[in-house]
Amino acid sequence: MLTDTLHERLCAIVGSRHVLDDPALRDRFERDITGRYGAPATLVVRPGSTGEVADVLRVCDETRTPVVPQGGNTGLVGGGVPRGGEILLSLSRLDELGPVDELAGQVTAGAGVTLEAVQAHASAAGLAFGVDHGARSGATIGGMVSTDAGGAQVLRYGTMRAQVVGVEAVLPSGRVVRRLAGLLKDTAGYDVSQLLVGTEGTLGIVTAARLRLVPRLQQAVTALVAVPSMEAAVRLMRDLRARATSLNAVEVFFAEGMRLVCEHRRLAPPFTEDHPVYVLAECSDHDDPLDDLAGAIEDTLVLDVAVADDTARRRALWAYRDFLNEAVAAAGVPHKLDVTLPLAALAEFEHRVRDVIEQAAPAARTILWGHLGDGNIHVNVLGPDAQDERCDDAVLRLVAELDGSISAEHGVGVSKRRWLSLTRSEAEILTMRALKHTFDPHGILNPGAVLPDAA
Ligand SMILES: Cc1cc2nc3c(=O)[nH]c(=O)nc-3n(C[C@H](O)[C@H](O)[C@H](O)COP(=O)(O)OP(=O)(O)OC[C@H]3O[C@@H](n4cnc5c(N)ncnc54)[C@H](O)[C@@H]3O)c2cc1C
């Protein structure tokens, strides 16, 4: 009865066409991209404006109805799909993209605009967006702000946080906080916009963001470099960072990932023989950056190298890295652990993590890759059941022992919240709980994500 009333009230706000209760229509919103997380929602609600989001939240807060926000549903930690019985709030209809402000080098994008759409829009105005990653066609600005997304260009432009000049967001009370004027300097009080970045839909619903754009660089060179070990890869990264002023990205992956991608996508391997470690480096500039890149890799112990400076061949080199996620997903339901390590501990982590997983799950298959320049490694484990968390536990404890973080760029979601205290102090978690209570006193926003259950 309560649900019927709620249903009617939500239909009155967004229109019955945008309230989905048919299980067949809800299905794609209820399962995550990894296949590991998801459960039925009570309803899927698709508001079309900030005002509608505010009205929906007001009703949900009044009726104490839990709400899970969702953008493009490309998240990898289960935070954007229901745990069972919540309202799934899809923000994908908030897809308005404002004109590029060429004077300020900024643009305002609705929460539902995809990364790819922002990139194309900026490019048409002679500018570029500083964040890029493999889920660009699906990931939305709202989801990327809420997870503080990273990707391949963080070492040059920073994470999503560095691109956010301000946000518009709705709090559970229905109150709208808006900072979209694009002022680069504005220290009038607390910066609520930056506070909301990375909060994974637990404090407020992002409805739009004012984004910083960067110069569009015309020339790019990509090199795939094979090296004998992780130590050599880290040394190469140090040289690249020190010498290549036009450096955009330094990615790393390993022999098992290269084999998996080549099999899955039927790609020809890049070299005549297999190598233990591959580093993908890219430089871009207004002028040809080839000398910049070549100068930085000349001293390193290089086993093989392939260089490309035209779009088709650069894409072909990136394909070995970009299709890793897809290739792993095609091989099974992975345990995905996105972690950061201090750069000095990366090689030790790479050596020990395979043993640690083998001890926790002897038949498991481990595939590693990462954003080397950021100390960010994605540990993918195939084999253990979705519910069996022994390898997750072992990997995250190793990360904590080496002074890393249990989450680099995907967020905590539901998958890692029980380990939050490994790399966040009690004082920090208490402060997070206090903020949560201030923003969301009835605990309706994304319950069961980020914060561990109170003891
Ligand atoms: C192939 C592939 C490659 C990827 N590569 C990277 C990478 O390199 N770097 C990286 O950082 N991530 C990467 N990801 C992960 C993912 O794309 C990012 O986490 C992205 O930011 C999620 O955006 P989304 O719109 O899909 O959000 P969703 O998955 O829908 O949601 C993610 C989280 O944000 C919350 N949320 C969504 N929208 C809103 C909103 N408007 N307001 C409040 N909360 C909201 C959800 O509740 C959830 O907790 C990759 C994913 C895939 C599948």
Short mmCIF file of C-alpha atoms and ligand atoms in Angstrom, two decimals:
data_model
loop_
_atom_site.label_atom_id
_atom_site.label_comp_id
_atom_site.label_asym_id
_atom_site.label_seq_id
_atom_site.Cartn_x
_atom_site.Cartn_y
_atom_site.Cartn_z
CA MET A 1 0.00 0.00 0.00
CA LEU A 2 2.82 2.37 0.97
CA THR A 3 4.64 1.38 -2.21
CA ASP A 4 1.51 2.05 -4.30
CA THR A 5 1.25 5.50 -2.77
CA LEU A 6 4.92 6.10 -3.30
CA HIS A 7 4.57 4.86 -6.87
CA GLU A 8 1.73 7.31 -7.53
CA ARG A 9 3.62 10.23 -5.98
CA LEU A 10 6.73 9.48 -8.03
CA CYS A 11 4.67 9.14 -11.22
CA ALA A 12 3.13 12.54 -10.49
CA ILE A 13 6.63 14.05 -10.34
CA VAL A 14 8.45 12.45 -13.30
CA GLY A 15 5.57 11.03 -15.37
CA SER A 16 4.54 7.36 -15.30
CA ARG A 17 6.66 6.66 -18.40
CA HIS A 18 9.75 7.32 -16.30
CA VAL A 19 8.83 5.11 -13.34
CA LEU A 20 9.68 1.53 -14.26
CA ASP A 21 8.21 -1.34 -12.26
CA ASP A 22 8.21 -4.01 -14.96
CA PRO A 23 11.10 -6.40 -14.07
CA ALA A 24 12.07 -6.74 -17.74
CA LEU A 25 12.54 -2.96 -18.05
CA ARG A 26 14.27 -2.65 -14.68
CA ASP A 27 16.72 -5.45 -15.37
CA ARG A 28 19.54 -3.46 -17.04
CA PHE A 29 19.59 -0.99 -14.14
CA GLU A 30 19.74 -3.73 -11.52
CA ARG A 31 22.89 -5.61 -12.57
CA ASP A 32 26.39 -4.16 -12.58
CA ILE A 33 28.85 -4.46 -15.46
CA THR A 34 31.03 -7.07 -13.69
CA GLY A 35 28.08 -9.42 -13.05
CA ARG A 36 29.11 -9.61 -9.38
CA TYR A 37 26.65 -7.13 -7.84
CA GLY A 38 22.98 -6.21 -8.06
CA ALA A 39 19.48 -7.10 -6.80
CA PRO A 40 15.90 -6.06 -7.64
CA ALA A 41 14.90 -2.44 -6.99
CA THR A 42 11.39 -1.49 -5.88
CA LEU A 43 11.16 0.94 -8.79
CA VAL A 44 13.49 2.62 -11.29
CA VAL A 45 12.84 6.37 -11.40
CA ARG A 46 14.20 8.56 -14.21
CA PRO A 47 13.85 12.29 -13.44
CA GLY A 48 14.36 14.76 -16.29
CA SER A 49 15.40 17.91 -14.40
CA THR A 50 17.05 19.10 -11.20
CA GLY A 51 13.63 20.17 -9.90
CA GLU A 52 12.29 16.63 -10.42
CA VAL A 53 15.32 15.14 -8.62
CA ALA A 54 14.59 17.50 -5.68
CA ASP A 55 10.91 16.51 -5.57
CA VAL A 56 11.74 12.78 -5.76
CA LEU A 57 14.26 13.07 -2.92
CA ARG A 58 11.82 15.05 -0.78
CA VAL A 59 9.24 12.23 -1.09
CA CYS A 60 11.85 9.53 -0.45
CA ASP A 61 13.21 11.34 2.60
CA GLU A 62 9.71 11.85 4.01
CA THR A 63 8.83 8.15 3.50
CA ARG A 64 12.34 6.97 4.56
CA THR A 65 12.73 5.20 1.24
CA PRO A 66 16.33 4.25 0.40
CA VAL A 67 17.68 5.55 -2.93
CA VAL A 68 20.58 4.25 -5.04
CA PRO A 69 21.77 6.83 -7.62
CA GLN A 70 23.02 5.57 -10.97
CA GLY A 71 24.66 7.21 -13.97
CA GLY A 72 26.04 5.03 -16.77
CA ASN A 73 26.31 1.89 -14.57
CA THR A 74 29.95 1.35 -15.54
CA GLY A 75 31.15 1.43 -11.91
CA LEU A 76 33.23 -1.52 -10.77
CA VAL A 77 32.57 -1.64 -6.99
CA GLY A 78 28.82 -2.33 -6.88
CA GLY A 79 27.90 1.14 -5.55
CA GLY A 80 25.47 2.08 -8.33
CA VAL A 81 23.16 -0.95 -8.31
CA PRO A 82 20.50 -1.93 -5.74
CA ARG A 83 21.20 -4.23 -2.83
CA GLY A 84 17.49 -5.12 -2.77
CA GLY A 85 14.32 -3.03 -2.40
CA GLU A 86 15.63 0.52 -2.94
CA ILE A 87 14.49 3.10 -5.48
CA LEU A 88 17.03 3.16 -8.29
CA LEU A 89 17.41 6.81 -9.31
CA SER A 90 18.79 6.96 -12.86
CA LEU A 91 20.29 10.33 -13.75
CA SER A 92 20.82 9.52 -17.44
CA ARG A 93 18.07 11.89 -18.66
CA LEU A 94 19.98 14.91 -17.27
CA ASP A 95 22.00 15.05 -20.47
CA GLU A 96 22.06 18.76 -21.27
CA LEU A 97 25.44 20.04 -22.42
CA GLY A 98 25.96 23.80 -22.35
CA PRO A 99 27.98 25.81 -24.88
CA VAL A 100 31.76 25.75 -24.41
CA ASP A 101 32.90 28.94 -22.71
CA GLU A 102 36.05 29.52 -24.77
CA LEU A 103 37.07 32.53 -22.72
CA ALA A 104 37.13 30.59 -19.45
CA GLY A 105 37.95 27.20 -21.03
CA GLN A 106 34.98 25.63 -19.27
CA VAL A 107 31.70 23.87 -19.95
CA THR A 108 28.62 22.97 -17.88
CA ALA A 109 27.43 19.38 -18.29
CA GLY A 110 24.37 17.65 -16.90
CA ALA A 111 24.98 14.61 -14.70
CA GLY A 112 23.84 12.22 -17.43
CA VAL A 113 26.20 13.47 -20.16
CA THR A 114 28.72 10.79 -21.13
CA LEU A 115 32.47 11.30 -21.00
CA GLU A 116 32.64 10.71 -24.75
CA ALA A 117 30.06 13.48 -25.40
CA VAL A 118 32.05 15.98 -23.30
CA GLN A 119 35.25 15.03 -25.15
CA ALA A 120 33.61 15.49 -28.58
CA HIS A 121 31.98 18.78 -27.53
CA ALA A 122 35.27 20.20 -26.20
CA SER A 123 37.15 19.04 -29.29
CA ALA A 124 34.67 20.78 -31.62
CA ALA A 125 35.55 24.03 -29.80
CA GLY A 126 39.31 23.44 -30.17
CA LEU A 127 39.75 22.27 -26.56
CA ALA A 128 39.94 18.92 -24.76
CA PHE A 129 38.80 17.29 -21.51
CA GLY A 130 41.56 16.22 -19.11
CA VAL A 131 40.09 12.83 -18.08
CA ASP A 132 39.91 9.79 -20.31
CA HIS A 133 39.29 6.10 -19.68
CA GLY A 134 38.06 2.92 -21.35
CA ALA A 135 34.38 3.31 -20.35
CA ARG A 136 34.09 6.69 -22.10
CA SER A 137 30.97 5.79 -24.09
CA GLY A 138 28.95 4.89 -20.98
CA ALA A 139 30.39 6.65 -17.93
CA THR A 140 28.56 9.88 -17.05
CA ILE A 141 29.75 13.15 -15.57
CA GLY A 142 27.60 12.58 -12.44
CA GLY A 143 29.13 9.14 -11.87
CA MET A 144 32.63 10.40 -12.58
CA VAL A 145 32.31 13.32 -10.16
CA SER A 146 30.84 10.98 -7.55
CA THR A 147 33.68 8.45 -7.86
CA ASP A 148 36.43 11.04 -8.48
CA ALA A 149 37.30 9.05 -11.61
CA GLY A 150 40.91 8.88 -12.75
CA GLY A 151 42.03 7.11 -15.92
CA ALA A 152 45.09 7.36 -18.11
CA GLN A 153 45.90 11.09 -17.99
CA VAL A 154 45.96 11.71 -14.24
CA LEU A 155 49.70 12.30 -14.16
CA ARG A 156 49.21 15.27 -16.51
CA TYR A 157 45.82 16.73 -15.59
CA GLY A 158 44.84 15.20 -12.23
CA THR A 159 41.70 13.20 -11.39
CA MET A 160 38.11 14.33 -11.91
CA ARG A 161 38.42 16.48 -8.79
CA ALA A 162 40.92 18.73 -10.59
CA GLN A 163 38.50 19.24 -13.50
CA VAL A 164 35.55 20.23 -11.29
CA VAL A 165 35.15 24.00 -10.91
CA GLY A 166 31.76 23.57 -9.23
CA VAL A 167 28.71 21.31 -9.03
CA GLU A 168 24.97 21.51 -8.74
CA ALA A 169 23.63 18.85 -6.39
CA VAL A 170 20.44 17.94 -4.56
CA LEU A 171 20.55 16.97 -0.89
CA PRO A 172 18.15 14.40 0.60
CA SER A 173 15.97 17.20 2.01
CA GLY A 174 15.38 18.39 -1.57
CA ARG A 175 17.61 21.42 -1.05
CA VAL A 176 19.62 22.35 -4.17
CA VAL A 177 23.24 23.52 -3.76
CA ARG A 178 24.52 25.17 -6.91
CA ARG A 179 27.96 26.50 -7.86
CA LEU A 180 28.10 26.71 -11.64
CA ALA A 181 29.37 30.28 -12.19
CA GLY A 182 32.83 28.98 -13.05
CA LEU A 183 34.80 31.28 -10.74
CA LEU A 184 38.33 29.93 -10.51
CA LYS A 185 38.95 31.79 -7.28
CA ASP A 186 36.15 31.69 -4.75
CA THR A 187 37.04 31.20 -1.12
CA ALA A 188 33.75 32.45 0.28
CA GLY A 189 33.19 29.79 2.90
CA TYR A 190 33.29 26.00 2.62
CA ASP A 191 33.62 24.41 -0.82
CA VAL A 192 30.60 22.10 -0.84
CA SER A 193 31.22 21.17 -4.49
CA GLN A 194 34.66 19.70 -3.76
CA LEU A 195 33.31 18.03 -0.63
CA LEU A 196 30.81 16.11 -2.76
CA VAL A 197 33.45 14.85 -5.20
CA GLY A 198 34.18 11.17 -4.54
CA THR A 199 31.31 10.62 -2.11
CA GLU A 200 29.68 7.96 -4.32
CA GLY A 201 26.12 9.21 -3.98
CA THR A 202 26.07 8.95 -0.18
CA LEU A 203 25.77 12.69 0.58
CA GLY A 204 23.94 14.21 -2.39
CA ILE A 205 22.84 13.68 -5.99
CA VAL A 206 25.01 15.51 -8.52
CA THR A 207 22.77 17.01 -11.21
CA ALA A 208 25.35 19.08 -13.16
CA ALA A 209 29.01 20.08 -13.07
CA ARG A 210 31.04 23.04 -14.30
CA LEU A 211 34.16 21.50 -15.85
CA ARG A 212 37.60 22.83 -16.67
CA LEU A 213 38.84 22.17 -20.23
CA VAL A 214 42.46 21.93 -21.37
CA PRO A 215 44.23 22.80 -24.66
CA ARG A 216 43.66 20.33 -27.50
CA LEU A 217 47.09 19.06 -28.50
CA GLN A 218 47.43 18.21 -32.18
CA GLN A 219 50.35 15.79 -32.14
CA ALA A 220 50.61 12.54 -30.19
CA VAL A 221 53.11 9.70 -30.11
CA THR A 222 52.52 6.36 -28.40
CA ALA A 223 55.18 3.79 -27.55
CA LEU A 224 54.68 0.22 -26.38
CA VAL A 225 57.86 -0.75 -24.57
CA ALA A 226 58.62 -4.30 -23.39
CA VAL A 227 60.84 -4.51 -20.31
CA PRO A 228 62.11 -7.47 -18.25
CA SER A 229 60.63 -6.64 -14.84
CA MET A 230 58.45 -4.31 -12.78
CA GLU A 231 61.63 -2.71 -11.42
CA ALA A 232 62.61 -1.79 -14.99
CA ALA A 233 59.07 -0.49 -15.66
CA VAL A 234 59.24 1.77 -12.59
CA ARG A 235 62.67 3.07 -13.67
CA LEU A 236 61.29 3.80 -17.14
CA MET A 237 58.38 5.68 -15.59
CA ARG A 238 60.81 7.75 -13.47
CA ASP A 239 62.83 8.68 -16.59
CA LEU A 240 59.70 9.53 -18.57
CA ARG A 241 58.40 11.76 -15.81
CA ALA A 242 61.74 13.49 -15.36
CA ARG A 243 62.50 14.10 -19.05
CA ALA A 244 59.35 14.06 -21.17
CA THR A 245 57.60 17.38 -20.59
CA SER A 246 54.73 16.38 -22.93
CA LEU A 247 54.01 13.10 -21.08
CA ASN A 248 50.31 12.18 -21.06
CA ALA A 249 50.09 8.60 -19.85
CA VAL A 250 52.22 5.72 -18.56
CA GLU A 251 50.33 2.44 -18.32
CA VAL A 252 51.58 -1.03 -17.35
CA PHE A 253 50.41 -4.58 -18.00
CA PHE A 254 51.90 -8.04 -18.06
CA ALA A 255 52.35 -11.13 -20.23
CA GLU A 256 49.15 -12.85 -19.04
CA GLY A 257 47.04 -9.75 -19.85
CA MET A 258 48.61 -9.38 -23.29
CA ARG A 259 47.85 -13.05 -24.08
CA LEU A 260 44.25 -12.73 -22.83
CA VAL A 261 43.53 -9.61 -24.93
CA CYS A 262 45.09 -11.08 -28.07
CA GLU A 263 42.99 -14.26 -27.69
CA HIS A 264 39.79 -12.41 -26.83
CA ARG A 265 40.02 -9.77 -29.58
CA ARG A 266 41.94 -11.98 -32.05
CA LEU A 267 44.72 -9.40 -32.22
CA ALA A 268 48.17 -10.12 -33.58
CA PRO A 269 50.74 -9.76 -30.76
CA PRO A 270 52.85 -6.60 -31.07
CA PHE A 271 56.22 -8.40 -31.00
CA THR A 272 57.54 -11.71 -32.29
CA GLU A 273 58.07 -13.01 -28.75
CA ASP A 274 56.27 -12.65 -25.41
CA HIS A 275 57.76 -10.36 -22.75
CA PRO A 276 57.14 -10.21 -19.00
CA VAL A 277 56.10 -6.54 -18.69
CA TYR A 278 54.71 -3.95 -21.12
CA VAL A 279 54.73 -0.17 -20.59
CA LEU A 280 52.51 1.98 -22.79
CA ALA A 281 53.66 5.61 -22.81
CA GLU A 282 52.11 8.53 -24.63
CA CYS A 283 53.25 12.09 -25.19
CA SER A 284 51.22 14.83 -26.83
CA ASP A 285 51.99 18.42 -27.73
CA HIS A 286 51.37 21.14 -30.32
CA ASP A 287 54.59 20.09 -32.08
CA ASP A 288 55.83 16.56 -32.77
CA PRO A 289 56.67 15.02 -29.34
CA LEU A 290 58.63 12.06 -30.77
CA ASP A 291 62.03 13.36 -29.62
CA ASP A 292 60.61 14.02 -26.16
CA LEU A 293 59.42 10.41 -25.83
CA ALA A 294 62.43 8.80 -27.50
CA GLY A 295 64.87 10.81 -25.36
CA ALA A 296 63.27 9.54 -22.18
CA ILE A 297 63.43 5.83 -23.04
CA GLU A 298 66.92 5.60 -24.51
CA ASP A 299 68.70 4.59 -21.27
CA THR A 300 66.31 1.93 -20.13
CA LEU A 301 66.73 -1.79 -20.48
CA VAL A 302 64.30 -2.19 -23.37
CA LEU A 303 63.54 -5.63 -24.80
CA ASP A 304 61.33 -4.46 -27.66
CA VAL A 305 59.57 -1.27 -28.67
CA ALA A 306 56.82 -0.24 -31.09
CA VAL A 307 56.15 3.44 -31.78
CA ALA A 308 53.14 5.00 -33.53
CA ASP A 309 52.37 8.61 -34.40
CA ASP A 310 49.21 8.28 -36.52
CA THR A 311 45.74 7.77 -35.09
CA ALA A 312 45.14 4.26 -36.46
CA ARG A 313 48.43 2.79 -35.27
CA ARG A 314 48.23 4.59 -31.91
CA ARG A 315 44.74 3.12 -31.39
CA ALA A 316 46.11 -0.31 -32.27
CA LEU A 317 48.74 -0.02 -29.52
CA TRP A 318 46.18 1.27 -27.01
CA ALA A 319 43.89 -1.67 -27.85
CA TYR A 320 46.19 -4.06 -25.93
CA ARG A 321 45.57 -1.95 -22.82
CA ASP A 322 41.99 -0.75 -23.40
CA PHE A 323 40.51 -4.24 -23.94
CA LEU A 324 41.95 -5.77 -20.75
CA ASN A 325 38.74 -5.07 -18.78
CA GLU A 326 36.57 -6.54 -21.51
CA ALA A 327 38.83 -9.59 -21.96
CA VAL A 328 38.74 -10.36 -18.23
CA ALA A 329 34.94 -9.93 -18.12
CA ALA A 330 34.62 -12.38 -21.03
CA ALA A 331 36.70 -14.95 -19.10
CA GLY A 332 34.53 -14.94 -15.95
CA VAL A 333 33.19 -12.88 -13.04
CA PRO A 334 36.32 -11.20 -11.65
CA HIS A 335 37.17 -9.95 -8.19
CA LYS A 336 38.39 -6.45 -9.03
CA LEU A 337 40.70 -4.69 -6.60
CA ASP A 338 41.76 -1.19 -7.62
CA VAL A 339 44.55 -0.08 -5.29
CA THR A 340 47.34 2.53 -5.05
CA LEU A 341 50.82 1.95 -3.72
CA PRO A 342 53.67 4.35 -3.03
CA LEU A 343 55.78 4.24 -6.23
CA ALA A 344 58.74 2.87 -4.28
CA ALA A 345 56.65 -0.16 -3.20
CA LEU A 346 55.15 -1.01 -6.60
CA ALA A 347 57.68 -3.67 -7.60
CA GLU A 348 57.49 -5.40 -4.20
CA PHE A 349 53.68 -5.38 -4.42
CA GLU A 350 53.73 -6.90 -7.91
CA HIS A 351 56.03 -9.71 -6.74
CA ARG A 352 54.13 -10.51 -3.54
CA VAL A 353 50.52 -10.09 -4.66
CA ARG A 354 50.55 -13.16 -6.91
CA ASP A 355 51.79 -15.35 -4.01
CA VAL A 356 49.28 -13.87 -1.60
CA ILE A 357 46.43 -14.67 -4.01
CA GLU A 358 47.76 -18.15 -4.68
CA GLN A 359 47.74 -18.90 -0.95
CA ALA A 360 44.19 -17.55 -0.50
CA ALA A 361 42.78 -19.17 -3.66
CA PRO A 362 45.17 -21.76 -5.14
CA ALA A 363 43.29 -22.23 -8.45
CA ALA A 364 42.78 -18.52 -9.10
CA ARG A 365 44.02 -16.69 -12.19
CA THR A 366 45.55 -13.26 -11.52
CA ILE A 367 45.68 -10.53 -14.15
CA LEU A 368 47.27 -7.20 -13.26
CA TRP A 369 47.41 -3.88 -15.04
CA GLY A 370 47.46 -0.27 -14.03
CA HIS A 371 48.20 3.39 -14.37
CA LEU A 372 51.90 3.17 -13.57
CA GLY A 373 52.48 6.90 -13.25
CA ASP A 374 49.93 7.08 -10.41
CA GLY A 375 51.06 3.96 -8.54
CA ASN A 376 47.62 2.53 -9.34
CA ILE A 377 47.35 -1.23 -9.93
CA HIS A 378 44.15 -3.06 -10.91
CA VAL A 379 44.26 -6.56 -9.46
CA ASN A 380 41.81 -8.89 -11.23
CA VAL A 381 41.23 -12.36 -9.84
CA LEU A 382 39.29 -15.00 -11.76
CA GLY A 383 38.19 -18.26 -10.17
CA PRO A 384 36.89 -17.71 -6.62
CA ASP A 385 33.09 -17.48 -6.16
CA ALA A 386 31.63 -13.97 -6.06
CA GLN A 387 30.92 -14.43 -2.31
CA ASP A 388 34.35 -15.82 -1.44
CA GLU A 389 36.31 -12.78 -0.21
CA ARG A 390 39.51 -14.51 0.94
CA CYS A 391 41.61 -13.20 -1.94
CA ASP A 392 40.14 -9.68 -1.57
CA ASP A 393 41.10 -9.75 2.09
CA ALA A 394 44.64 -10.98 1.40
CA VAL A 395 45.31 -8.39 -1.33
CA LEU A 396 43.92 -5.44 0.65
CA ARG A 397 45.93 -6.42 3.74
CA LEU A 398 49.10 -6.48 1.63
CA VAL A 399 48.22 -3.01 0.30
CA ALA A 400 47.80 -1.71 3.86
CA GLU A 401 51.10 -3.30 4.95
CA LEU A 402 52.87 -1.41 2.12
CA ASP A 403 51.20 1.93 3.06
CA GLY A 404 48.90 2.03 0.03
CA SER A 405 45.18 2.71 -0.29
CA ILE A 406 42.42 0.11 -0.74
CA SER A 407 40.79 2.31 -3.41
CA ALA A 408 42.60 4.34 -6.07
CA GLU A 409 39.92 5.53 -8.50
CA HIS A 410 36.89 3.20 -8.55
CA GLY A 411 35.69 4.06 -5.05
CA VAL A 412 34.71 1.89 -2.10
CA GLY A 413 31.14 1.10 -3.16
CA VAL A 414 29.75 -2.00 -1.50
CA SER A 415 32.70 -4.18 -2.42
CA LYS A 416 35.37 -2.70 -0.14
CA ARG A 417 33.57 -0.98 2.71
CA ARG A 418 34.40 -3.67 5.24
CA TRP A 419 38.10 -2.94 4.67
CA LEU A 420 37.88 0.86 4.88
CA SER A 421 39.54 0.92 8.30
CA LEU A 422 42.66 -0.75 6.86
CA THR A 423 43.74 2.53 5.24
CA ARG A 424 41.51 5.16 6.93
CA SER A 425 41.93 5.99 10.62
CA GLU A 426 39.14 5.79 13.20
CA ALA A 427 39.17 9.61 13.40
CA GLU A 428 38.66 9.87 9.64
CA ILE A 429 35.81 7.34 9.62
CA LEU A 430 34.11 9.10 12.55
CA THR A 431 34.36 12.39 10.63
CA MET A 432 32.85 10.70 7.55
CA ARG A 433 29.97 9.38 9.69
CA ALA A 434 29.36 12.87 11.11
CA LEU A 435 29.25 14.35 7.60
CA LYS A 436 26.90 11.60 6.46
CA HIS A 437 24.54 12.35 9.36
CA THR A 438 24.60 16.11 8.62
CA PHE A 439 23.85 15.73 4.91
CA ASP A 440 21.56 12.71 5.13
CA PRO A 441 20.11 12.43 8.67
CA HIS A 442 17.66 9.65 7.72
CA GLY A 443 20.30 7.64 5.88
CA ILE A 444 18.31 7.28 2.64
CA LEU A 445 21.16 7.94 0.17
CA ASN A 446 23.01 4.87 -1.08
CA PRO A 447 22.81 2.92 2.19
CA GLY A 448 25.34 0.10 2.41
CA ALA A 449 27.91 1.94 0.26
CA VAL A 450 31.27 3.39 1.37
CA LEU A 451 30.90 3.42 5.17
CA PRO A 452 31.22 0.15 7.09
CA ASP A 453 28.36 -0.87 9.38
CA ALA A 454 28.71 0.80 12.78
CA ALA A 455 30.17 -1.54 15.40
C1 LIG B 1 36.05 -0.76 -19.37
C2 LIG B 1 36.07 0.11 -18.15
C3 LIG B 1 37.18 0.91 -17.91
C4 LIG B 1 37.21 1.74 -16.79
N1 LIG B 1 38.32 2.50 -16.59
C5 LIG B 1 38.33 3.35 -15.55
C6 LIG B 1 39.49 4.17 -15.32
O1 LIG B 1 40.49 4.07 -16.02
N2 LIG B 1 39.43 5.04 -14.30
C7 LIG B 1 38.33 5.16 -13.48
O2 LIG B 1 38.33 5.99 -12.57
N3 LIG B 1 37.26 4.36 -13.64
C8 LIG B 1 37.23 3.46 -14.65
N4 LIG B 1 36.14 2.66 -14.82
C9 LIG B 1 35.05 2.69 -13.82
C10 LIG B 1 33.86 3.62 -14.14
O3 LIG B 1 33.76 3.89 -15.51
C11 LIG B 1 33.97 4.91 -13.34
O4 LIG B 1 33.85 4.59 -11.96
C12 LIG B 1 32.91 5.97 -13.67
O5 LIG B 1 33.21 7.13 -12.97
C13 LIG B 1 31.50 5.56 -13.33
O6 LIG B 1 30.58 6.43 -13.98
P1 LIG B 1 29.05 5.97 -14.18
O7 LIG B 1 28.31 7.12 -14.75
O8 LIG B 1 28.99 4.71 -14.94
O9 LIG B 1 28.61 5.74 -12.67
P2 LIG B 1 27.77 4.55 -12.04
O10 LIG B 1 28.47 3.26 -12.25
O11 LIG B 1 26.38 4.63 -12.48
O12 LIG B 1 27.87 4.95 -10.49
C14 LIG B 1 29.10 4.99 -9.82
C15 LIG B 1 28.90 5.54 -8.39
O13 LIG B 1 28.50 6.91 -8.44
C16 LIG B 1 27.19 7.08 -7.91
N5 LIG B 1 26.51 8.03 -8.82
C17 LIG B 1 26.32 7.90 -10.15
N6 LIG B 1 25.75 9.02 -10.64
C18 LIG B 1 25.58 9.86 -9.59
C19 LIG B 1 25.05 11.17 -9.45
N7 LIG B 1 24.60 11.86 -10.50
N8 LIG B 1 25.02 11.73 -8.22
C20 LIG B 1 25.47 11.05 -7.14
N9 LIG B 1 26.00 9.81 -7.21
C21 LIG B 1 26.05 9.22 -8.43
C22 LIG B 1 26.55 5.70 -7.88
O14 LIG B 1 25.61 5.57 -6.83
C23 LIG B 1 27.79 4.83 -7.63
O15 LIG B 1 28.10 4.81 -6.26
C24 LIG B 1 36.09 1.78 -15.90
C25 LIG B 1 34.98 0.96 -16.14
C26 LIG B 1 34.97 0.12 -17.24
C27 LIG B 1 33.76 -0.73 -17.47
#
